[in-house]
C-alpha positions in Angstrom: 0.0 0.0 0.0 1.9 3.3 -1.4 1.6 6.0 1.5 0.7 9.6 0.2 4.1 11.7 -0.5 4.4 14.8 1.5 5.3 17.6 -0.1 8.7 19.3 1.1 9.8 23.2 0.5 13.3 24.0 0.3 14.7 21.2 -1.3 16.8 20.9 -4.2 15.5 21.3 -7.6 17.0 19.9 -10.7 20.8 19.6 -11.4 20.9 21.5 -14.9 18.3 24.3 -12.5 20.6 24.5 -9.9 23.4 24.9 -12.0 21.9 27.8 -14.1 20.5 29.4 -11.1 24.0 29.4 -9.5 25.8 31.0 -12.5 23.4 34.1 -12.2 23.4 34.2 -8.6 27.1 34.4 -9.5 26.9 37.3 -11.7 24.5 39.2 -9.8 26.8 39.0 -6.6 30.0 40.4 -8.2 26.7 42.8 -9.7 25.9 43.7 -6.5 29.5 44.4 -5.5 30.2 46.5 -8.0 26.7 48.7 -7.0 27.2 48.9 -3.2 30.9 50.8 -4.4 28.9 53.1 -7.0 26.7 53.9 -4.4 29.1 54.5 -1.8 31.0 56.8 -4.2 27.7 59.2 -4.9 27.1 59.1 -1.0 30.4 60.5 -0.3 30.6 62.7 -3.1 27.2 64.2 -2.8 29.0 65.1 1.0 32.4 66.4 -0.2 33.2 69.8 -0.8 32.7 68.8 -4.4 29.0 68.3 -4.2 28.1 71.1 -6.2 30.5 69.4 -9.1 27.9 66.1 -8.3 25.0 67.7 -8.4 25.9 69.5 -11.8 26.6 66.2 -13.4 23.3 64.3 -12.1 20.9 67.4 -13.0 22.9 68.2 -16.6 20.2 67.6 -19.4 20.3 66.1 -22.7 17.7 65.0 -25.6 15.3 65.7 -28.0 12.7 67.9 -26.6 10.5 66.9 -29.4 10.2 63.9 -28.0 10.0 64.7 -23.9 13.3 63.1 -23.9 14.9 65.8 -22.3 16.0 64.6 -19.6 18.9 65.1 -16.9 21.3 62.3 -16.4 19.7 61.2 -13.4 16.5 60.7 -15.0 18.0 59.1 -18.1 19.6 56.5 -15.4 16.3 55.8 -13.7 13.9 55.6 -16.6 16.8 54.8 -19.6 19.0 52.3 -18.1 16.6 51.0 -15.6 14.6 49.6 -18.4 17.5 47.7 -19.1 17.3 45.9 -15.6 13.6 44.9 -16.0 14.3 43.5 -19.0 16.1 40.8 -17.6 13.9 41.0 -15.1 11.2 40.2 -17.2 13.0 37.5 -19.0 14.3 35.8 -15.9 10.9 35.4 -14.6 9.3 33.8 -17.5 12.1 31.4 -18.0 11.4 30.6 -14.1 7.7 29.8 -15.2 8.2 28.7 -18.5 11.3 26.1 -18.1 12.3 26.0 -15.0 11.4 24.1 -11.8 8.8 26.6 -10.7 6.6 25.9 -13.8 5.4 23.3 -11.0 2.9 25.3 -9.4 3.4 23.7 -6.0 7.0 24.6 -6.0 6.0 28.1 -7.6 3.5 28.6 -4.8 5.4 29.0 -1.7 8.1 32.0 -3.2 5.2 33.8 -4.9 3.2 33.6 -1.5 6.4 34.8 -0.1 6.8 37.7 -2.2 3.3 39.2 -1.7 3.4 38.8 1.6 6.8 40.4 1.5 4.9 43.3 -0.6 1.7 43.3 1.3 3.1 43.7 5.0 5.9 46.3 4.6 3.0 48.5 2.7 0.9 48.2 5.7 3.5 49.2 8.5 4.5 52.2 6.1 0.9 53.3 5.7 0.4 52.9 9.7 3.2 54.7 10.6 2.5 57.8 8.2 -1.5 57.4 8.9 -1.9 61.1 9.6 0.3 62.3 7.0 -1.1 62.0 3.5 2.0 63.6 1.9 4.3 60.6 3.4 1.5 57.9 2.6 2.1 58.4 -1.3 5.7 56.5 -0.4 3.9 53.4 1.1 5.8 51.0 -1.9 9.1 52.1 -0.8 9.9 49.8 1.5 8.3 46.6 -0.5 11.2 45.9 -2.8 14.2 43.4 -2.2 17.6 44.0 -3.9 18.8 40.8 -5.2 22.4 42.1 -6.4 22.5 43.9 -2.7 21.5 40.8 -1.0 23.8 38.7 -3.1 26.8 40.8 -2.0 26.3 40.4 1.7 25.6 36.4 0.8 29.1 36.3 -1.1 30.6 37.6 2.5 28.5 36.1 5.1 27.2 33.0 3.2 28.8 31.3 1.2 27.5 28.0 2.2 23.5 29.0 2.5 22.0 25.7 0.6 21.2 26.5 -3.2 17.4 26.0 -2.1 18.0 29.0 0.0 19.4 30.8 -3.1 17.0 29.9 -5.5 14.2 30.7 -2.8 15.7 34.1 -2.8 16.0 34.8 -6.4 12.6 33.6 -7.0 10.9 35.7 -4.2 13.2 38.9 -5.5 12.1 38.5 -9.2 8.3 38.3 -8.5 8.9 41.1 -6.0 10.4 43.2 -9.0 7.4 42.3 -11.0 4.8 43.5 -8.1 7.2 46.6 -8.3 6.1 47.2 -11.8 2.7 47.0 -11.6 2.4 49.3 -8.7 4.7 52.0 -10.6 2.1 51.0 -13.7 -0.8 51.4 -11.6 -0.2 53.5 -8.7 2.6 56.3 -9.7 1.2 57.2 -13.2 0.3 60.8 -12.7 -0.8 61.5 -16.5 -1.9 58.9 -19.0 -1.8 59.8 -22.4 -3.5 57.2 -24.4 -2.3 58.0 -27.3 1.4 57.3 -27.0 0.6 54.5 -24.9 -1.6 52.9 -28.1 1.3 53.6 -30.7 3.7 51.4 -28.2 1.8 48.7 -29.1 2.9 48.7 -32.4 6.6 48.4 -32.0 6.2 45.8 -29.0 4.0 43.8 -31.1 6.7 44.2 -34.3 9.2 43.0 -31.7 7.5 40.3 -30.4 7.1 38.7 -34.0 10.3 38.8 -34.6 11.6 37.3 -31.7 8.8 34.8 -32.1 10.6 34.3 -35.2 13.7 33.8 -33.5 15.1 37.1 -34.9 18.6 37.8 -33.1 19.7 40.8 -35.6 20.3 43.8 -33.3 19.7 46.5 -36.1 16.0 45.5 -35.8 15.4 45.1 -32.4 16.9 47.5 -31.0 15.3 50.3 -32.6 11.7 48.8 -32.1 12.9 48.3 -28.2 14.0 52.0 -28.0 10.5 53.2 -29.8 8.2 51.2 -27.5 10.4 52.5 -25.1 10.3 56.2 -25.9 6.3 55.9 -26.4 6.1 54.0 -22.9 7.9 57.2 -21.4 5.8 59.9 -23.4 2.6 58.0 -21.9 3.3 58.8 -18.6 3.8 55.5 -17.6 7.0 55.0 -15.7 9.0 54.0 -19.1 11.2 50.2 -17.2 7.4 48.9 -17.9 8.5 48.3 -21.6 11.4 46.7 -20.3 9.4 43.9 -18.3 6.5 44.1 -21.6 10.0 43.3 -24.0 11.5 40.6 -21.7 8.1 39.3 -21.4 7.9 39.0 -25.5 11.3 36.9 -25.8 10.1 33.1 -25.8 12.1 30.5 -23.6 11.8 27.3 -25.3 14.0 26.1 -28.6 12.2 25.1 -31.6 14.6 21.9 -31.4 16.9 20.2 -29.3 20.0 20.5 -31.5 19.6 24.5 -32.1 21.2 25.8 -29.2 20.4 27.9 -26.0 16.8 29.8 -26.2 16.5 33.0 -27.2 16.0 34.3 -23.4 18.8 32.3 -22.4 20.6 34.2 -25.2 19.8 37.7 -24.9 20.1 37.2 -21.3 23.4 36.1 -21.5 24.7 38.9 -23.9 22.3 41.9 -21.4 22.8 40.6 -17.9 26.4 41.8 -17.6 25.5 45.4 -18.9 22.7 45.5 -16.0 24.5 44.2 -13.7 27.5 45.7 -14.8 26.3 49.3 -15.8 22.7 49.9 -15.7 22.6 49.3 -12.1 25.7 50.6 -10.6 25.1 54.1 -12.6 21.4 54.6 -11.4 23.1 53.6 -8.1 25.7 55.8 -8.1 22.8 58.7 -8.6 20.1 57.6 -6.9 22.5 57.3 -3.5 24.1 60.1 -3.6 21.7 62.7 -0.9 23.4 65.4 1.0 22.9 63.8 4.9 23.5 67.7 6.4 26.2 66.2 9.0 25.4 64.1 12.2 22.4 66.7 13.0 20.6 66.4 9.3 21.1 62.6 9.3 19.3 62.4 13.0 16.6 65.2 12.3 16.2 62.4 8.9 15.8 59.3 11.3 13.2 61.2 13.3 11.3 62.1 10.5 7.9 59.6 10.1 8.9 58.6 6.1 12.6 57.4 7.1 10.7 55.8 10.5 8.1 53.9 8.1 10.3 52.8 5.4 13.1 51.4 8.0 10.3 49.7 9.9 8.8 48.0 6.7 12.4 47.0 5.6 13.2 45.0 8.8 9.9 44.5 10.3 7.7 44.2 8.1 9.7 42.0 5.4 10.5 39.8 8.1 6.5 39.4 9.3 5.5 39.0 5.7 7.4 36.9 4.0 8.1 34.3 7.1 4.6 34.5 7.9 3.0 34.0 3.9 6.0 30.5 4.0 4.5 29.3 7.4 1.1 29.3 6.2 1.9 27.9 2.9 3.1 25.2 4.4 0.2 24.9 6.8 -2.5 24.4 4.4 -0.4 23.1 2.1 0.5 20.1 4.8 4.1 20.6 3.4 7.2 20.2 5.9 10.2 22.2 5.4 13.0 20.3 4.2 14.9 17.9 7.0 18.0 19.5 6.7 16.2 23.0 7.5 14.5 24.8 10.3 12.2 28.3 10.4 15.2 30.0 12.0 17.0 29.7 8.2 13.4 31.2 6.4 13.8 34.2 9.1 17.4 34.9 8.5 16.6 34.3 4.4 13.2 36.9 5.1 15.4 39.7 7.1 18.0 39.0 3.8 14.5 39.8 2.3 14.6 43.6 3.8 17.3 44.3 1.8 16.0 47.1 -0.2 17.9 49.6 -2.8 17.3 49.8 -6.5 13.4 49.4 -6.6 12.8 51.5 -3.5 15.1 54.8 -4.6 13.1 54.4 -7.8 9.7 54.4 -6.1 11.1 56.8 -3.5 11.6 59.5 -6.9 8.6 58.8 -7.9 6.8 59.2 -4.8 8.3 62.8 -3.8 9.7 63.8 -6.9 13.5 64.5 -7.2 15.1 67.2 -5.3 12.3 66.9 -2.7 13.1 66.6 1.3 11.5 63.4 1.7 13.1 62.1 -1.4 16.4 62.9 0.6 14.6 61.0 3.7 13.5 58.3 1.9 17.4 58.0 0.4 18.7 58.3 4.3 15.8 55.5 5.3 16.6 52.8 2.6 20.0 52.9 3.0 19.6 52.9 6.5 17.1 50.1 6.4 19.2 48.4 4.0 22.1 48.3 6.3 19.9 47.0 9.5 18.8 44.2 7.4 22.3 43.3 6.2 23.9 42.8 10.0 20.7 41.2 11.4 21.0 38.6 8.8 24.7 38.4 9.3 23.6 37.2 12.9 21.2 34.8 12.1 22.8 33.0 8.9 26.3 33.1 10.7 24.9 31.4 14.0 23.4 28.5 11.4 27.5 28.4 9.5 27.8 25.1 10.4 24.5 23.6 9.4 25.6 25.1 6.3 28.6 24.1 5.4 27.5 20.6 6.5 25.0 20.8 3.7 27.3 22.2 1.2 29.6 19.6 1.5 26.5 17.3 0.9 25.9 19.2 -2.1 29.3 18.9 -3.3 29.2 15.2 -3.4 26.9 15.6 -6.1 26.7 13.3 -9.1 26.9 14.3 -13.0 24.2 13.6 -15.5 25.8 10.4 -16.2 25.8 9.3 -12.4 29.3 9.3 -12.2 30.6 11.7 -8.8 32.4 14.4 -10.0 32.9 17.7 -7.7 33.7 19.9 -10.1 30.3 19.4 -11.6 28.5 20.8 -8.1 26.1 23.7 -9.2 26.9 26.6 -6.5 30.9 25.8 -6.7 32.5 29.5 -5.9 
């Protein structure tokens, strides 16, 4: 008599999944590195007797006015190479869906869960704490967004064991929270809608989207349609990174054949990655960061101010509540067990990870308060701030669990090649 399988979260997926997810959790980290510098460089030069020399540079404009694509170099990094982000974004997470192991829905289920909550609870501790303040409530998505490339960094110091469930948990949860990101900014921070613009951007997306249907790799025509439905997005109103995640979305996953090579996502996610990770992200970084704190007086009177207070509490608090608390009840109605080699201590420690905030937020932050704005500069002063708290509370708890670990790693690491035959070097998260 065959007794009913329990389902288990956490564990390992696939070999040839685990392998791929590794080598972009591996590019994302030395991403990641490369933004926390960028961003440390705009902090302390936006702080330097230079500053003016900064702020001439980020506020310096350039474009076609013809177009309303004259924009300052700041916005050009948050709206122009931003779009380049959430396009891998947008590819990532349909090649998740589409070929990867959470096209399962019960394995999809638990880091999707995970991510709303991780949405839905900061929101709500923001929006408490700025209750009688309805210039502060428009920044209630601030503190819903997890950094992967930020999280991957402090990983790549503190953990370098954590179990590749763990990883791919996180890169999951982050990917869907990047989408939720979207559609708030779609829905929620569109002042002006002009329908007209919006309209015409279907027409290069869906001139795009047949080509790449067509398995079309020449850059002289895609490019061009990418920029247009880009520039229309942006001339809508719309925040313009939604054509990004619209583009990535149009790219399909699966080869025509087995002997024809990588898909096109896997392709043009190979060639773009590195300039996100790379470029896009370190320069909007490197702008976005960079807020003149006033001295130790301007950075306390920014801590007591109720924005900084909400966003820092939704970072660390409510993360934490939301996206331990959506797992645990997954997994209660689900009748699902974490895996045996895990405990909830190692979802809280990847959930405060989950606090983590910095690319999404300053962009929601802009859009919120507007550049220039004091509680722009707050909402800077609270992310980072946030960001940081998150960063050594997770130290804590995923240092305290080292050995469990590197017990598992080693496991791991004793891994078998497609043929069956034991072979180290083949182990999917090898560093």
């Amino acid at each position: 008599m065959n007794r009913p399988t329990t389902t288990r979260i956490f564990t390992r997926g696939s070999w040839p999944e685990a392998k791929r997810i590794a080598d972009v959790l591996r590019l994302e980290t030395v991403g990641g590195v490369i933004m926390l510098v960028a961003a440390l460089l705009g902090l302390v030069w936006a702080n330097s007797p230079w500053a003016p020399a900064y702020e001439a540079l980020r506020d310096f404009e350039f474009g076609p006015e013809s177009l309303h694509l004259r924009l300052s170099v700041g916005q050009w990094a948050s709206d122009g190479l931003l779009a380049i982000f959430f396009f891998i974004a947008g590819l990532e997470l349909k090649r998740e869906f589409v070929a990867g192991d959470l096209r399962d829905p019960r394995r999809a289920a638990v880091p999707v869960a995970a991510a709303i909550g991780g949405v839905v609870v900061p929101a709500l501790v923001y929006a408490l704490i700025n209750l009688g303040s309805p210039e502060a409530a428009a920044g209630w998505a601030i503190p819903t967004a997890t950094d992967i490339a930020f999280a991957l960094a402090v990983l790549a110091v503190i953990g370098r064991n954590l179990p590749a469930a763990l990883r791919t948990f996180l890169l999951t949860l982050a990917v869907v929270d990047d989408l939720i990101a979207i559609v708030i900014i779609a829905l929620f921070y569109t002042e002006q809608l002009s329908v007209v613009p919006l309209l015409l951007m279907l027409v290069p997306l869906a001139l795009f989207t047949v080509l790449v249907q067509r398995r079309v790799r020449s850059w002289w025509l895609l490019l061009p349609l990418a920029a247009a439905a880009w520039a229309l997005m942006h001339a809508s109103g719309v925040h313009a990174t939604v054509a990004g995640v619209l583009l990535g979305f149009a790219v399909p996953v699966i080869r025509r054949s087995a002997g024809e090579g990588p898909g096109l996502a896997e392709h043009f996610e190979h060639r773009w990655r590195p300039l996100s990770t790379g470029v896009a992200v370190p320069v909007f970084a490197f702008f976005a960061a960079g807020v003149a704190i006033g001295g130790f007086d301007g950075f306390v009177a920014s801590l007591g101010d109720s924005v900084t207070t909400g966003i820092v509490a939704g970072l660390v608090v409510g993360k934490v509540v939301g996206i331990t608390a959506s797992t645990w009840l997954m997994a209660r109605f689900t009748k699902a067990t974490l895996d045996s080699d895990l405990a909830w201590v190692d979802v809280v420690g990847l959930a405060v990870l989950g606090g983590i905030g910095f690319t999404v937020s300053l962009l929601v932050g802009e859009l919120a308060f507007g550049e220039g704005s004091t509680q722009y500069d707050d909402a800077k002063v609270a992310v980072l701030v946030g960001s940081l708290l998150a960063a050594v509370i997770a130290t804590v708890i995923l240092r305290a669990r080292n050995r469990v670990y590197r017990r598992i790693h080693e496991e791991e690491t004793r891994d078998v090649d497609q043929d069956g035959i034991p072979d180290v070097h083949q182990r999917p998260d090898a560093d």
